Short mmCIF file of C-alpha atoms in Angstrom, two decimals:
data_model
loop_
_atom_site.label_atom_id
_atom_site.label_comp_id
_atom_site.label_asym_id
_atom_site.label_seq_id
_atom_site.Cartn_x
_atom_site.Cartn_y
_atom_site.Cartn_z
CA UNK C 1 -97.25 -39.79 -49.44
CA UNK C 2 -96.27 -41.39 -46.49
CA UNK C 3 -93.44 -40.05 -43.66
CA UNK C 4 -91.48 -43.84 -44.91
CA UNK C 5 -91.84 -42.75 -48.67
CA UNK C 6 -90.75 -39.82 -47.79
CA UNK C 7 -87.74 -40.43 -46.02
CA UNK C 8 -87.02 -43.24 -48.47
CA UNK C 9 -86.89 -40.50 -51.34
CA UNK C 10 -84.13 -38.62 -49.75
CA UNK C 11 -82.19 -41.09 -49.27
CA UNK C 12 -82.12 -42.10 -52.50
CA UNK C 13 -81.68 -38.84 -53.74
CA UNK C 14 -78.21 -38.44 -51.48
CA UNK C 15 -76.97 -41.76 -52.33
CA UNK C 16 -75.07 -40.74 -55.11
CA UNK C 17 -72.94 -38.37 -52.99
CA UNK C 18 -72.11 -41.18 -51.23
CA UNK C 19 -69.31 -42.53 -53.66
CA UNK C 20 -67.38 -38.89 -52.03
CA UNK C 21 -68.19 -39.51 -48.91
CA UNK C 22 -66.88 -43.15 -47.94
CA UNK C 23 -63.83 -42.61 -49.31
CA UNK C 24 -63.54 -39.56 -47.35
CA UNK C 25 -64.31 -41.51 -44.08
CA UNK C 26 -61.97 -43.98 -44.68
CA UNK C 27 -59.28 -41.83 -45.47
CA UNK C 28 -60.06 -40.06 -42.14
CA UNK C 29 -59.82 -43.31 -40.46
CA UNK C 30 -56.79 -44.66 -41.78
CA UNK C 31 -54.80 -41.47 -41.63
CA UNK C 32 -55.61 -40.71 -37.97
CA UNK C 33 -54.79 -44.27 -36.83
CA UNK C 34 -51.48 -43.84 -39.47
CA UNK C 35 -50.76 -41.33 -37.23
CA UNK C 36 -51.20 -42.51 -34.19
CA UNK C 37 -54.34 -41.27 -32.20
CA UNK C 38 -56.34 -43.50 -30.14
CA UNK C 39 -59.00 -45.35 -32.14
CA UNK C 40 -61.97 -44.58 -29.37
CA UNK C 41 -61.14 -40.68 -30.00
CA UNK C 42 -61.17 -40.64 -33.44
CA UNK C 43 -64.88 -42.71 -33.67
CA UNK C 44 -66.19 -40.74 -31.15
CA UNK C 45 -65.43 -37.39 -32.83
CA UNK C 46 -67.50 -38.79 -36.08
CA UNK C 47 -70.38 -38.68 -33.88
CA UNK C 48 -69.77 -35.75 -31.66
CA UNK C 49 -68.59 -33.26 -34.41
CA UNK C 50 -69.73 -34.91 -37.35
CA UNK C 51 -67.80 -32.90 -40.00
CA UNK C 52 -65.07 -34.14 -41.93
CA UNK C 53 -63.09 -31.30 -43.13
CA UNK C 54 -62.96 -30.40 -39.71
CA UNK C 55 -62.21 -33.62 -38.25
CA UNK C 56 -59.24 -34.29 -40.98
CA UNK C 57 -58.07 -31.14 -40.04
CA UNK C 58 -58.00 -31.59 -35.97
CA UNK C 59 -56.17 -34.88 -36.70
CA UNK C 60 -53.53 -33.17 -38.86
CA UNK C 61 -53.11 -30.79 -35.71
CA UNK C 62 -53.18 -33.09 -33.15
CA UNK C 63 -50.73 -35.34 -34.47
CA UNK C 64 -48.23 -32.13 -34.97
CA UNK C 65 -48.98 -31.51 -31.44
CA UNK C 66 -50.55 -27.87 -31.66
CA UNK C 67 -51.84 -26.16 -28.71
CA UNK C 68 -55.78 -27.37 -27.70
CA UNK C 69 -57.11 -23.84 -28.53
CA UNK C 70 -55.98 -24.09 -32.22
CA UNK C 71 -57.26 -27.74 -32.72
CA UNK C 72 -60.67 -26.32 -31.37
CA UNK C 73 -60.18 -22.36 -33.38
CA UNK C 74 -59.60 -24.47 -36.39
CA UNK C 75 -62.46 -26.52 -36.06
CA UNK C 76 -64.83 -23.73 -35.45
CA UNK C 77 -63.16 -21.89 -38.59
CA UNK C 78 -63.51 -24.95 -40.48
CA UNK C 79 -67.01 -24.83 -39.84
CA UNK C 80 -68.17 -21.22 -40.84
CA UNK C 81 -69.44 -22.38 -43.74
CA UNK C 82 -72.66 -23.92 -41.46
CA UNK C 83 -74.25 -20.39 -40.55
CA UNK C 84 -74.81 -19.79 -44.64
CA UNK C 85 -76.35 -23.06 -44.62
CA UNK C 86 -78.56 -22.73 -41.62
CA UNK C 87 -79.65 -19.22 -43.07
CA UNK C 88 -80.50 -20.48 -46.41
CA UNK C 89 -82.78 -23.37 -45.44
CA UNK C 90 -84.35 -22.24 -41.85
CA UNK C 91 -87.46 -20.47 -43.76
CA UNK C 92 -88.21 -24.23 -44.77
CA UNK C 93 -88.07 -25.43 -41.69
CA UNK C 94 -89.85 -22.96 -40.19
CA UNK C 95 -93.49 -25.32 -39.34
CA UNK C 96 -91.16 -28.04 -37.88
CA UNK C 97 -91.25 -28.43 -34.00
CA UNK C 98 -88.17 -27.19 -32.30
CA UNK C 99 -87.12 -30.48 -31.64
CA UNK C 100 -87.12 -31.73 -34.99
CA UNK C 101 -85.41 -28.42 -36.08
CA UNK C 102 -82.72 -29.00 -33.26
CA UNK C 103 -82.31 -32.77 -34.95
CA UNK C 104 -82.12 -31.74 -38.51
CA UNK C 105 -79.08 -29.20 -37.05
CA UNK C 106 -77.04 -31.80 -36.07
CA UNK C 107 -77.50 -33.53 -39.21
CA UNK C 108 -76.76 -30.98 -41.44
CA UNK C 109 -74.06 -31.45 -43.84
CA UNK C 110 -73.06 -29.70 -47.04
CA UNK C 111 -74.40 -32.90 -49.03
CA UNK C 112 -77.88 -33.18 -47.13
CA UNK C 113 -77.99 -29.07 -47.39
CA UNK C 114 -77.78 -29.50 -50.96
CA UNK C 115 -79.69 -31.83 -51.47
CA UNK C 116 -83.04 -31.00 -49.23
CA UNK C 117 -82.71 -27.35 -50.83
CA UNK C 118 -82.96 -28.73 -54.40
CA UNK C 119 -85.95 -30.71 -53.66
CA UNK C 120 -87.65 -27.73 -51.80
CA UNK C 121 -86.89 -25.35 -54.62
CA UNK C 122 -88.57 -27.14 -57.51
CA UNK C 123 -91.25 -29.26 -55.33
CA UNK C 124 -94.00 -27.10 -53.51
CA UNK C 125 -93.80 -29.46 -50.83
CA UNK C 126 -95.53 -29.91 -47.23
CA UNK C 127 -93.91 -29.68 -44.27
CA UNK C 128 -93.81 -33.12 -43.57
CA UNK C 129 -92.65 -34.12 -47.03
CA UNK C 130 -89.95 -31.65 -46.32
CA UNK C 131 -88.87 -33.10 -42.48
CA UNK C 132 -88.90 -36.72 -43.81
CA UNK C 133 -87.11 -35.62 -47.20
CA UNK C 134 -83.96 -33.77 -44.90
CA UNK C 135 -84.08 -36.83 -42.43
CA UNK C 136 -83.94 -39.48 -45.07
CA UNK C 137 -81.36 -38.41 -46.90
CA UNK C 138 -79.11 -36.14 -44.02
CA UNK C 139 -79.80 -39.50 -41.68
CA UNK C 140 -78.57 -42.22 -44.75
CA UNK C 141 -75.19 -40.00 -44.76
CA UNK C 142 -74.78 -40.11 -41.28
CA UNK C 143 -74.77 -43.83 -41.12
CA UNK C 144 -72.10 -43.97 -44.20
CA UNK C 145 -69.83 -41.43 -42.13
CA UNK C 146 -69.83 -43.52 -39.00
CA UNK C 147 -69.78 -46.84 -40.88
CA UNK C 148 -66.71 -45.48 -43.63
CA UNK C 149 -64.85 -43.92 -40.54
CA UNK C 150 -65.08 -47.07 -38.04
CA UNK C 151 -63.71 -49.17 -41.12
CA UNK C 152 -61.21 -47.09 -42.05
CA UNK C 153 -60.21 -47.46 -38.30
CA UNK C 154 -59.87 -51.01 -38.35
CA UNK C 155 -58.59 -50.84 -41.77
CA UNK C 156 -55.68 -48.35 -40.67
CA UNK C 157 -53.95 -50.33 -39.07
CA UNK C 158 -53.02 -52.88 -41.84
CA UNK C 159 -52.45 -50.39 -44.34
CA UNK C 160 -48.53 -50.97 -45.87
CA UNK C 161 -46.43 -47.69 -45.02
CA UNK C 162 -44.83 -45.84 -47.86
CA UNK C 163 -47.97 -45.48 -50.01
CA UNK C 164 -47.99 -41.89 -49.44
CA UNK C 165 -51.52 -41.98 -47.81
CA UNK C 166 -51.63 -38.91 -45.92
CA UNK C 167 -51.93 -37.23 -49.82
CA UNK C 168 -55.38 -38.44 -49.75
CA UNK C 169 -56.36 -35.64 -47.45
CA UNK C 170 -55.20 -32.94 -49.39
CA UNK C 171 -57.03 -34.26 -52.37
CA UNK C 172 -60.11 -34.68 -50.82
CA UNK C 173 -60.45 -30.97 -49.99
CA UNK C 174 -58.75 -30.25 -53.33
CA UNK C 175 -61.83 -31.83 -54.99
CA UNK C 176 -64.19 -29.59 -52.36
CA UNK C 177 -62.37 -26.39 -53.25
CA UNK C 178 -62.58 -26.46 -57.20
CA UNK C 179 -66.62 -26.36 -57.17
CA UNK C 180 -66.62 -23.49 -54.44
CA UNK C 181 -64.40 -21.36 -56.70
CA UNK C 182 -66.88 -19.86 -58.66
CA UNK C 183 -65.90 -15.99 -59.46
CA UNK C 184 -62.97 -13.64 -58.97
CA UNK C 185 -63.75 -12.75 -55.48
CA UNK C 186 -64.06 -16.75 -54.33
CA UNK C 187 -60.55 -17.38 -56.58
CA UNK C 188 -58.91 -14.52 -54.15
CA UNK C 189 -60.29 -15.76 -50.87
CA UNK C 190 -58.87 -19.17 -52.04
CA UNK C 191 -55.55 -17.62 -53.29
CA UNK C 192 -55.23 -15.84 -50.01
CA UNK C 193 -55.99 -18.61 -47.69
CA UNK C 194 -53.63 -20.87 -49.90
CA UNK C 195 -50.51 -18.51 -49.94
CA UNK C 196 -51.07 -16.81 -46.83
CA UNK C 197 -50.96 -20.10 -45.03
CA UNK C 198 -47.38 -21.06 -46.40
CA UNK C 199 -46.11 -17.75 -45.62
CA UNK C 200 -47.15 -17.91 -42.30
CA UNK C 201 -46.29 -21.49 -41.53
CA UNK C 202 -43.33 -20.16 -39.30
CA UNK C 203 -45.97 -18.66 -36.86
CA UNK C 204 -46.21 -20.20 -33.49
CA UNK C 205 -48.83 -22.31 -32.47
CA UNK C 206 -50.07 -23.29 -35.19
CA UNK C 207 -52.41 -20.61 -36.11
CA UNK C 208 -51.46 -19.74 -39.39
CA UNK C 209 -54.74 -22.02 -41.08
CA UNK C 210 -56.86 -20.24 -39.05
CA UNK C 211 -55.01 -16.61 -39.76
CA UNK C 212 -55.24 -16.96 -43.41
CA UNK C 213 -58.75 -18.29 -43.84
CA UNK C 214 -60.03 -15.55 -42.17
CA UNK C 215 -57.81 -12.94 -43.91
CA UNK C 216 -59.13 -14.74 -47.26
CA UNK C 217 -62.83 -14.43 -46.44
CA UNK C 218 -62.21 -10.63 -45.00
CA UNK C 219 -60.11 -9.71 -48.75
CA UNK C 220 -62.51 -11.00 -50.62
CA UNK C 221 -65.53 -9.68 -49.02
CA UNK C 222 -63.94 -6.21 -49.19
CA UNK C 223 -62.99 -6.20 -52.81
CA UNK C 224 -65.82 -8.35 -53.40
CA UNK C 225 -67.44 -5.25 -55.18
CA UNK C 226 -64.77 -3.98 -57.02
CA UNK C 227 -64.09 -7.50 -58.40
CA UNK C 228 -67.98 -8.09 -59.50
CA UNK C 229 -68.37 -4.30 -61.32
CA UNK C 230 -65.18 -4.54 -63.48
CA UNK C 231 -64.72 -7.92 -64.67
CA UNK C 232 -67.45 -9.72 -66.39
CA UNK C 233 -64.78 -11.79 -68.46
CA UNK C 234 -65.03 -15.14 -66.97
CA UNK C 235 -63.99 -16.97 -63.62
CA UNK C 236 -60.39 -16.97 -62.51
CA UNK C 237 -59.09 -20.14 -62.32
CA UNK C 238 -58.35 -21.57 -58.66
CA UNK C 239 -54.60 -22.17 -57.64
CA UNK C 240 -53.32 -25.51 -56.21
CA UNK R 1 -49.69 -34.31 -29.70
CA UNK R 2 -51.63 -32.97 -26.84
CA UNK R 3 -50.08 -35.18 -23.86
CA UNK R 4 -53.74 -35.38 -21.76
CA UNK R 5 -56.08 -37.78 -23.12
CA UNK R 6 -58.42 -35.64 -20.78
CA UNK R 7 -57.36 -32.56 -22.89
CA UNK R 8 -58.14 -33.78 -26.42
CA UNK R 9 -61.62 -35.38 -25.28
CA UNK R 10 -62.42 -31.99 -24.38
CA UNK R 11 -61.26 -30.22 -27.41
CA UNK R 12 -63.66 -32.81 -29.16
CA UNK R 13 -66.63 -32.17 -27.09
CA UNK R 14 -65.95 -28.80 -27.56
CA UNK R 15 -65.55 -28.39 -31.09
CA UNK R 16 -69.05 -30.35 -31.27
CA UNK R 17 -70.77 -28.58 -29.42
CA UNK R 18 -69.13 -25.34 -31.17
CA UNK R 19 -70.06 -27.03 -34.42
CA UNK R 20 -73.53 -27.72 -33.11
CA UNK R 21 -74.16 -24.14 -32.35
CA UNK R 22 -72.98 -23.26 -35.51
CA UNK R 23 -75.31 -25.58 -37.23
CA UNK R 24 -78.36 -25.03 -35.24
CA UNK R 25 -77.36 -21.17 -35.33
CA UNK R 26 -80.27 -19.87 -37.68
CA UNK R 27 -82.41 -23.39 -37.55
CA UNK R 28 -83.25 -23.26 -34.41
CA UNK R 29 -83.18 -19.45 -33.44
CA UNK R 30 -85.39 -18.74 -36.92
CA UNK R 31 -88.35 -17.60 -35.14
CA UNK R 32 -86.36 -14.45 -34.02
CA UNK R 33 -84.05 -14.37 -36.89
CA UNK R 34 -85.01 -14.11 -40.99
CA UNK R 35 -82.60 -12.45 -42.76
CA UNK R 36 -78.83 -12.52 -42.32
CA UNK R 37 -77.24 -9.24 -43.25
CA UNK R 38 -76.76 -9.63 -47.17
CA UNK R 39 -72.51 -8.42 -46.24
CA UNK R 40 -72.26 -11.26 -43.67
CA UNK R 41 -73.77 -13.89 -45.85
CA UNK R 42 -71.63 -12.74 -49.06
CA UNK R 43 -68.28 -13.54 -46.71
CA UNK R 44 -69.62 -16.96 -45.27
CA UNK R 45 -69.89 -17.63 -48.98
CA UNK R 46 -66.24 -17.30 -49.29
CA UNK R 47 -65.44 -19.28 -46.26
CA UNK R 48 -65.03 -22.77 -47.73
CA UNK R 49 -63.08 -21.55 -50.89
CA UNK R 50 -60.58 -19.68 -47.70
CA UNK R 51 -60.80 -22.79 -45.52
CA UNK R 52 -60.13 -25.31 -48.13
CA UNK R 53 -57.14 -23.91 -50.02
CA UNK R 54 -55.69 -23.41 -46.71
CA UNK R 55 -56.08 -26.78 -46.04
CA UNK R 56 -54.69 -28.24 -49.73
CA UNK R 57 -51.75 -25.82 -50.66
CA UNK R 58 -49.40 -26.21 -47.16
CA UNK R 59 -49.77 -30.23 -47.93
CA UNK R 60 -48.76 -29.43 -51.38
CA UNK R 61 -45.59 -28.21 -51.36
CA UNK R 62 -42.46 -28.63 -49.52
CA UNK R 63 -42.89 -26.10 -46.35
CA UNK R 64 -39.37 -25.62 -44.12
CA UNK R 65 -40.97 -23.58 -41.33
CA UNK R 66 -38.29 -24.42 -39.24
CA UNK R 67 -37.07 -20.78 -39.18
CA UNK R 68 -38.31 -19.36 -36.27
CA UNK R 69 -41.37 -16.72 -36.40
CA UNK R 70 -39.94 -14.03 -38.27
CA UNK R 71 -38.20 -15.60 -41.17
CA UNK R 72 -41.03 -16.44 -44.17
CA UNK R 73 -40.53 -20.04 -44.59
CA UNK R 74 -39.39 -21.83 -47.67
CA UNK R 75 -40.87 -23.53 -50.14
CA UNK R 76 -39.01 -26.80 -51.84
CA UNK R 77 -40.29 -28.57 -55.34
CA UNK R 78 -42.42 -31.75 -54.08
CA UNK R 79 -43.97 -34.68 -56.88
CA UNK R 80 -47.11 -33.54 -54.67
CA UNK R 81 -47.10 -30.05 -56.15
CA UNK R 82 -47.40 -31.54 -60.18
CA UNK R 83 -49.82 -34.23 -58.87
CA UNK R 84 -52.22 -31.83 -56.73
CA UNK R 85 -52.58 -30.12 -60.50
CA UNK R 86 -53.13 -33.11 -62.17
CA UNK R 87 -55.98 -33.67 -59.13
CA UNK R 88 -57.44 -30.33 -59.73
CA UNK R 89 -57.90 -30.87 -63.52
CA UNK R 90 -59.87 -33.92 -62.32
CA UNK R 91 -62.10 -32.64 -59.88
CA UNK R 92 -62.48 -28.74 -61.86
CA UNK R 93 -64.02 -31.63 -65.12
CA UNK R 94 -65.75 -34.39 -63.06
CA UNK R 95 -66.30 -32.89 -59.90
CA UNK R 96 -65.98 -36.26 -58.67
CA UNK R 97 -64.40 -36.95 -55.24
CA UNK R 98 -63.25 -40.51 -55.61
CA UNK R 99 -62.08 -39.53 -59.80
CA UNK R 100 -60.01 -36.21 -57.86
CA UNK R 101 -58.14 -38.90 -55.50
CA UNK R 102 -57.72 -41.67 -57.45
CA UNK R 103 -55.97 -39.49 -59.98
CA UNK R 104 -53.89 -37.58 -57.57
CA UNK R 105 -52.71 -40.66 -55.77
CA UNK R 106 -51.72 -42.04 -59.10
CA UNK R 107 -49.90 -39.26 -60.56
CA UNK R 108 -47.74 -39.28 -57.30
CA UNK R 109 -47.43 -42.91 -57.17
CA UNK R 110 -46.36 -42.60 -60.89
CA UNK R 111 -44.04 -39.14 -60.12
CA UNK R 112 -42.56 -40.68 -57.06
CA UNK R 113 -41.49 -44.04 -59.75
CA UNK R 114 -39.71 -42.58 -62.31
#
C-alpha cells in the first residue's frame, strides 16, 4: 500500500474521536478568551504544548493569577500520563529514523496513542505502514485542535455571559476520568486527587492540584497490591 | 494573572518543551531504553485517573478557601455538584465526550431554572 493510503487510513480511523475533540478546543477557546487572556497566547500554546487538559488547566491558573512555577508544575503533572504512552509504543517505532520518531513525539496524543496501538496490535504491519498510519491519523487531530481552538477564539468573544460556560471544562475531564477508572486502585488515586485537592485548596500558591495528584498516584501505587489480592468483586465506582 | 506578558510566554514555551520531553521521553531515547520498571509504569497508569479528578471535583463544588493556610476550607451545596453526577452517568454509559457535556450543561441549565 502506498505511504498516501496509508496515512489516509489513520485518519479515518481517528476521525471518530474527533466529535470529543472539537468541542474540547472550542471550549478551551472560548473559556480562555471568557476569561480574559490574550488571544495570540492562547493559539500559540495549541501549537507549542499541544495538550488540552493541560492547556485548560494553565488557563484556569493563569486567570486566578497563580505563581509561573505552578502554571508550568501543573502542566508537567498534567502531562505524566505521556511517559506510559511513549513506553508502550516506542518498540513500534523502533525502525523509524530519529527524525520521524522525534515528529511522531510531538504528535502524540492520548487519541492518536490509542489509536496507532490498536492498529499495530491486530495488523502485522511494516514499518512504513506503521509511520504513515501514526502520522495520518496523530497529524488529522492536530489540524482539528488548532482549527477548534482558533474558532473557539474568535467565537469567545460573542458568547452571551451567564450561560455558565466555564462548567464545560469540568465536564470535559469528567468524561476523561470515568474510562481511566478502571479498578480499586485507579478509583483511590482518583478519590485522592479529588478530595485531597478541596482540602488543600487553602494552600498557598496554588499548588494543591499538583499536591494531590501526586499523593493520588503515590497511594495508589502503594496499596496497589493489597487492593488487586483481596478484592476480585468488581470495580469501585469513581466519585464526582 | 501573571502581570508580564514576557512571563507567561515563557511559562508556555516552557511547559512545551517540558511536555515535549515528556513525549519524546522513551520514543526517541528507545535505542538505550526497553523496558520501564514494571512499579513506575503501574503509577503512570494512575496518573490521569489522579490528574483528572483533581481537575473535576474543586470545579464541582462550592470551595471557600478564603481561610488562610491552615484552616481546611469549606465546602457549600452548588447545582454543579447534582449536575457533574448526572454528567458522570453519561460519560461512565456512552463514553461520549460531547453526550458527557451536553448533559451536564443541561442539567445545570435546568437546576439553575427551577
Amino acid at each position: 500500500m502506498s505511504d498516501r493510503a496509508d496515512a489516509i487510513d489513520g485518519a479515518r480511523a481517528i476521525s471518530p474521536f474527533l466529535l470529543g475533540v472539537v468541542p474540547f478546543g472550542l471550549v478551551y477557546g472560548v473559556t480562555a478568551i471568557d476569561r480574559g487572556l490574550d488571544p495570540t497566547l492562547v493559539a500559540a500554546m495549541s501549537a507549542i504544548v499541544f495538550a488540552g487538559a493541560a492547556q485548560l488547566a494553565a488557563v484556569d491558573l493563569i486567570a486566578k493569577g497563580s505563581p509561573a512555577v505552578v502554571v508550568l508544575a501543573t502542566i508537567l503533572v498534567v502531562n505524566l500520563r505521556y511517559p506510559m504512552y511513549a513506553a508502550s509504543i516506542a518498540p513500534h517505532f523502533r525502525a523509524f529514523t530519529t527524525r520521524s520518531r522525534a515528529i511522531c513525539a510531538y504528535l502524540m496524543t492520548d487519541q492518536a496513542y490509542a489509536v496507532a496501538l490498536t492498529e499495530y496490535r491486530e495488523q502485522d504491519t511494516s514499518p512504513d505502514r506503521r509511520l504513515w498510519y501514526y502520522v495520518g491519523a496523530a497529524f488529522t487531530l492536530w489540524i482539528a485542535w488548532q482549527l477548534s481552538t482558533i474558532t473557539g477564539i474568535l467565537v469567545g468573544a460573542r458568547v452571551p455571559p451567564g450561560l455558565s460556560l466555564e462548567f464545560a471544562i469540568p465536564l470535559t475531564f469528567l468524561a476523561l476520568l470515568v474510562p481511566n477508572v478502571t479498578d480499586r486502585a485507579s478509583a483511590l488515586a482518583a478519590l485522592v486527587g479529588g478530595v485531597g485537592t478541596v482540602l488543600g485548596a487553602n494552600l498557598p500558591y496554588d499548588v494543591s492540584l499538583v499536591a494531590a495528584a501526586l499523593a493520588g498516584v503515590v497511594v495508589a501505587t502503594i496499596l496497589d497490591d493489597a487492593l488487586a489480592t483481596d478484592a476480585t468483586d468488581g470495580s469501585a465506582e469513581e466519585e464526582a | 494573572m501573571i502581570d508580564d506578558a514576557g512571563v507567561l510566554w515563557l511559562v508556555v514555551l516552557a511547559g512545551g518543551v517540558g511536555t515535549y520531553a515528556l513525549r519524546a521521553s522513551f520514543v526517541v531515547v528507545v535505542g538505550r531504553v526497553d523496558e520501564i520498571p514494571p512499579r513506575i509504569e503501574r503509577a503512570l497508569e494512575f496518573v490521569p485517573a489522579a490528574v483528572l479528578a483533581a481537575l473535576v471535583v474543586p470545579a464541582v463544588v462550592a470551595v471557600d478557601a478564603s481561610g488562610g493556610a491552615l484552616v481546611l476550607p469549606t465546602v457549600a451545596y452548588s447545582p454543579k455538584l447534582p449536575a457533574a453526577a448526572i454528567a458522570a452517568l453519561v460519560a461512565w454509559k456512552t463514553e461520549n465526550v460531547l453526550a458527557t457535556i451536553a448533559a451536564g450543561m443541561v442539567a445545570l441549565w435546568t437546576l439553575q431554572a427551577i
